[in-house]
Amino acid sequence: MKPLKTLPACEESHREGDAQEIDRGLDPDRARRMAEFFSLLGDANRLRILSLLAMRESCVCDLADALDMSESAVSHQLRTLRALRLVKYHKQGRRVYYQLLDHHVLDLYSAVWEHLEEPSEDE
């Protein structure tokens, strides 16, 4: 088996600007936190809940009915979405109403939606 060729490191920077300032991308801690965020967001039921909350504030029972899920299952998913700081809630009597926390959530949701609706390069 042939050994793999190693490519020589550049002797000079190909970047414009200060050679002392090297962009190393995401720091490891931020990369870990972002990966965890996207991993937790990668659940179809959570995305379905976010899609409904993108349209209007809703109570747990209305979300459960619209999604054909139990209120307990919806509440469980909403706890995760609250931990991610994607939704907030308020109580009116015995009902708990949820809504998107801020525009960042809607922006992220919209950007992914638009991306998936774009034709692929193969089409």
Coordinates of N, CA, C and O in Angstrom, one line a residue, residues 45-46 49 60 64 67-80:
N45 N -41.5 16.6 14.9 CA -42.6 17.2 15.8 C -42.3 18.6 16.3 O -43.1 19.4 16.3
R46 N -41.0 18.8 16.6 CA -40.7 20.2 17.1 C -40.8 21.2 15.9 O -41.3 22.3 16.1
I49 N -44.4 21.9 15.4 CA -44.9 22.9 16.4 C -44.5 24.3 16.1 O -45.3 25.2 16.1
V60 N -51.6 24.6 24.4 CA -51.1 23.2 24.2 C -52.2 22.4 23.6 O -52.0 21.6 22.7
A64 N -51.9 20.2 20.2 CA -52.1 18.8 20.2 C -53.1 18.4 19.2 O -52.9 17.4 18.5
L67 N -51.9 18.8 15.6 CA -50.8 17.8 15.2 C -51.1 16.4 15.4 O -50.3 15.5 15.2
D68 N -52.4 16.1 16.0 CA -52.8 14.8 16.3 C -51.8 14.1 17.2 O -51.4 13.0 17.0
M69 N -51.4 14.8 18.2 CA -50.5 14.3 19.3 C -51.2 14.5 20.6 O -52.2 15.3 20.8
S70 N -50.7 13.8 21.6 CA -51.3 14.0 23.0 C -50.8 15.3 23.5 O -49.7 15.8 23.1
E71 N -51.5 15.9 24.5 CA -51.1 17.1 25.1 C -49.8 16.9 25.9 O -48.9 17.8 25.9
S72 N -49.6 15.7 26.4 CA -48.4 15.4 27.1 C -47.2 15.4 26.2 O -46.1 16.0 26.5
A73 N -47.3 14.8 25.0 CA -46.2 14.8 24.0 C -45.9 16.2 23.5 O -44.7 16.5 23.4
V74 N -46.9 17.0 23.3 CA -46.7 18.4 22.9 C -46.0 19.2 24.0 O -45.0 19.9 23.7
S75 N -46.4 19.0 25.2 CA -45.8 19.7 26.3 C -44.3 19.3 26.5 O -43.5 20.2 26.7
H76 N -44.0 18.0 26.3 CA -42.7 17.6 26.3 C -41.8 18.3 25.3 O -40.7 18.8 25.6
Q77 N -42.3 18.4 24.0 CA -41.6 19.0 23.0 C -41.4 20.5 23.3 O -40.4 21.1 23.0
L78 N -42.5 21.1 23.8 CA -42.4 22.6 24.1 C -41.4 22.9 25.2 O -40.7 23.9 25.2
R79 N -41.2 21.9 26.2 CA -40.2 22.1 27.2 C -38.8 22.2 26.5 O -38.0 23.0 26.9
T80 N -38.6 21.3 25.5 CA -37.3 21.3 24.8 C -37.1 22.7 24.1 O -36.1 23.3 24.1

